mmCIF file with all atom_site columns, N, CA and C in Angstrom:
data_model
loop_
_atom_site.group_PDB
_atom_site.id
_atom_site.type_symbol
_atom_site.label_atom_id
_atom_site.label_alt_id
_atom_site.label_comp_id
_atom_site.label_asym_id
_atom_site.label_entity_id
_atom_site.label_seq_id
_atom_site.pdbx_PDB_ins_code
_atom_site.Cartn_x
_atom_site.Cartn_y
_atom_site.Cartn_z
_atom_site.occupancy
_atom_site.B_iso_or_equiv
_atom_site.pdbx_formal_charge
_atom_site.auth_seq_id
_atom_site.auth_comp_id
_atom_site.auth_asym_id
_atom_site.auth_atom_id
_atom_site.pdbx_PDB_model_num
ATOM 1  N N  . MET A 1 1  ? -36.167 38.903 29.856 1.00 72.00 ? 1  MET A N  1
ATOM 2  C CA . MET A 1 1  ? -36.230 37.511 30.303 1.00 72.00 ? 1  MET A CA 1
ATOM 3  C C  . MET A 1 1  ? -35.703 36.592 29.198 1.00 72.00 ? 1  MET A C  1
ATOM 4  N N  . ASP A 1 2  ? -36.267 36.726 28.007 1.00 88.00 ? 2  ASP A N  1
ATOM 5  C CA . ASP A 1 2  ? -35.842 35.865 26.891 1.00 88.00 ? 2  ASP A CA 1
ATOM 6  C C  . ASP A 1 2  ? -34.357 36.060 26.600 1.00 88.00 ? 2  ASP A C  1
ATOM 7  N N  . TYR A 1 3  ? -33.931 37.334 26.591 1.00 90.00 ? 3  TYR A N  1
ATOM 8  C CA . TYR A 1 3  ? -32.520 37.615 26.293 1.00 90.00 ? 3  TYR A CA 1
ATOM 9  C C  . TYR A 1 3  ? -31.625 36.969 27.342 1.00 90.00 ? 3  TYR A C  1
ATOM 10 N N  . PHE A 1 4  ? -32.042 37.072 28.600 1.00 93.00 ? 4  PHE A N  1
ATOM 11 C CA . PHE A 1 4  ? -31.254 36.492 29.686 1.00 93.00 ? 4  PHE A CA 1
ATOM 12 C C  . PHE A 1 4  ? -31.151 34.972 29.497 1.00 93.00 ? 4  PHE A C  1
ATOM 13 N N  . TYR A 1 5  ? -32.281 34.354 29.151 1.00 92.00 ? 5  TYR A N  1
ATOM 14 C CA . TYR A 1 5  ? -32.305 32.898 28.942 1.00 92.00 ? 5  TYR A CA 1
ATOM 15 C C  . TYR A 1 5  ? -31.386 32.504 27.790 1.00 92.00 ? 5  TYR A C  1
ATOM 16 N N  . LEU A 1 6  ? -31.419 33.315 26.725 1.00 92.00 ? 6  LEU A N  1
ATOM 17 C CA . LEU A 1 6  ? -30.562 33.024 25.566 1.00 92.00 ? 6  LEU A CA 1
ATOM 18 C C  . LEU A 1 6  ? -29.097 33.107 25.970 1.00 92.00 ? 6  LEU A C  1
ATOM 19 N N  . GLN A 1 7  ? -28.770 34.093 26.792 1.00 94.00 ? 7  GLN A N  1
ATOM 20 C CA . GLN A 1 7  ? -27.377 34.249 27.231 1.00 94.00 ? 7  GLN A CA 1
ATOM 21 C C  . GLN A 1 7  ? -26.935 33.003 27.984 1.00 94.00 ? 7  GLN A C  1
ATOM 22 N N  . ILE A 1 8  ? -27.779 32.539 28.886 1.00 94.00 ? 8  ILE A N  1
ATOM 23 C CA . ILE A 1 8  ? -27.433 31.347 29.683 1.00 94.00 ? 8  ILE A CA 1
ATOM 24 C C  . ILE A 1 8  ? -27.292 30.148 28.757 1.00 94.00 ? 8  ILE A C  1
ATOM 25 N N  . SER A 1 9  ? -28.203 30.034 27.803 1.00 94.00 ? 9  SER A N  1
ATOM 26 C CA . SER A 1 9  ? -28.164 28.903 26.858 1.00 94.00 ? 9  SER A CA 1
ATOM 27 C C  . SER A 1 9  ? -26.853 28.934 26.082 1.00 94.00 ? 9  SER A C  1
ATOM 28 N N  . ALA A 1 10 ? -26.478 30.108 25.603 1.00 92.00 ? 10 ALA A N  1
ATOM 29 C CA . ALA A 1 10 ? -25.247 30.256 24.823 1.00 92.00 ? 10 ALA A CA 1
ATOM 30 C C  . ALA A 1 10 ? -24.051 29.871 25.693 1.00 92.00 ? 10 ALA A C  1
ATOM 31 N N  . GLN A 1 11 ? -24.013 30.376 26.922 1.00 93.00 ? 11 GLN A N  1
ATOM 32 C CA . GLN A 1 11 ? -22.884 30.058 27.807 1.00 93.00 ? 11 GLN A CA 1
ATOM 33 C C  . GLN A 1 11 ? -22.821 28.551 28.047 1.00 93.00 ? 11 GLN A C  1
ATOM 34 N N  . HIS A 1 12 ? -23.964 27.937 28.309 1.00 91.00 ? 12 HIS A N  1
ATOM 35 C CA . HIS A 1 12 ? -24.005 26.499 28.579 1.00 91.00 ? 12 HIS A CA 1
ATOM 36 C C  . HIS A 1 12 ? -23.471 25.725 27.372 1.00 91.00 ? 12 HIS A C  1
ATOM 37 N N  . THR A 1 13 ? -23.880 26.142 26.182 1.00 91.00 ? 13 THR A N  1
ATOM 38 C CA . THR A 1 13 ? -23.424 25.465 24.963 1.00 91.00 ? 13 THR A CA 1
ATOM 39 C C  . THR A 1 13 ? -21.910 25.598 24.822 1.00 91.00 ? 13 THR A C  1
ATOM 40 N N  . VAL A 1 14 ? -21.404 26.795 25.081 1.00 88.00 ? 14 VAL A N  1
ATOM 41 C CA . VAL A 1 14 ? -19.956 27.026 24.967 1.00 88.00 ? 14 VAL A CA 1
ATOM 42 C C  . VAL A 1 14 ? -19.214 26.127 25.951 1.00 88.00 ? 14 VAL A C  1
ATOM 43 N N  . LEU A 1 15 ? -19.744 26.023 27.169 1.00 87.00 ? 15 LEU A N  1
ATOM 44 C CA . LEU A 1 15 ? -19.093 25.186 28.185 1.00 87.00 ? 15 LEU A CA 1
ATOM 45 C C  . LEU A 1 15 ? -19.078 23.736 27.713 1.00 87.00 ? 15 LEU A C  1
ATOM 46 N N  . LEU A 1 16 ? -20.192 23.286 27.139 1.00 86.00 ? 16 LEU A N  1
ATOM 47 C CA . LEU A 1 16 ? -20.259 21.907 26.659 1.00 86.00 ? 16 LEU A CA 1
ATOM 48 C C  . LEU A 1 16 ? -19.236 21.690 25.546 1.00 86.00 ? 16 LEU A C  1
ATOM 49 N N  . LEU A 1 17 ? -19.134 22.655 24.635 1.00 86.00 ? 17 LEU A N  1
ATOM 50 C CA . LEU A 1 17 ? -18.181 22.525 23.524 1.00 86.00 ? 17 LEU A CA 1
ATOM 51 C C  . LEU A 1 17 ? -16.758 22.468 24.068 1.00 86.00 ? 17 LEU A C  1
ATOM 52 N N  . ASP A 1 18 ? -16.463 23.312 25.054 1.00 86.00 ? 18 ASP A N  1
ATOM 53 C CA . ASP A 1 18 ? -15.116 23.331 25.635 1.00 86.00 ? 18 ASP A CA 1
ATOM 54 C C  . ASP A 1 18 ? -14.803 21.980 26.278 1.00 86.00 ? 18 ASP A C  1
ATOM 55 N N  . ASN A 1 19 ? -15.801 21.420 26.975 1.00 82.00 ? 19 ASN A N  1
ATOM 56 C CA . ASN A 1 19 ? -15.583 20.137 27.644 1.00 82.00 ? 19 ASN A CA 1
ATOM 57 C C  . ASN A 1 19 ? -15.356 19.027 26.620 1.00 82.00 ? 19 ASN A C  1
ATOM 58 N N  . ASN A 1 20 ? -16.125 19.065 25.534 1.00 77.00 ? 20 ASN A N  1
ATOM 59 C CA . ASN A 1 20 ? -15.996 18.030 24.504 1.00 77.00 ? 20 ASN A CA 1
ATOM 60 C C  . ASN A 1 20 ? -14.646 18.132 23.798 1.00 77.00 ? 20 ASN A C  1
ATOM 61 N N  . SER A 1 21 ? -14.164 19.345 23.657 1.00 71.00 ? 21 SER A N  1
ATOM 62 C CA . SER A 1 21 ? -12.900 19.535 22.930 1.00 71.00 ? 21 SER A CA 1
ATOM 63 C C  . SER A 1 21 ? -11.743 19.109 23.786 1.00 71.00 ? 21 SER A C  1
#
């Protein structure tokens, strides 16, 4: 569960960074 949540968090952060760039 925690690992899955971390994966989603990481993906979300990457998407945000891509959008900002």
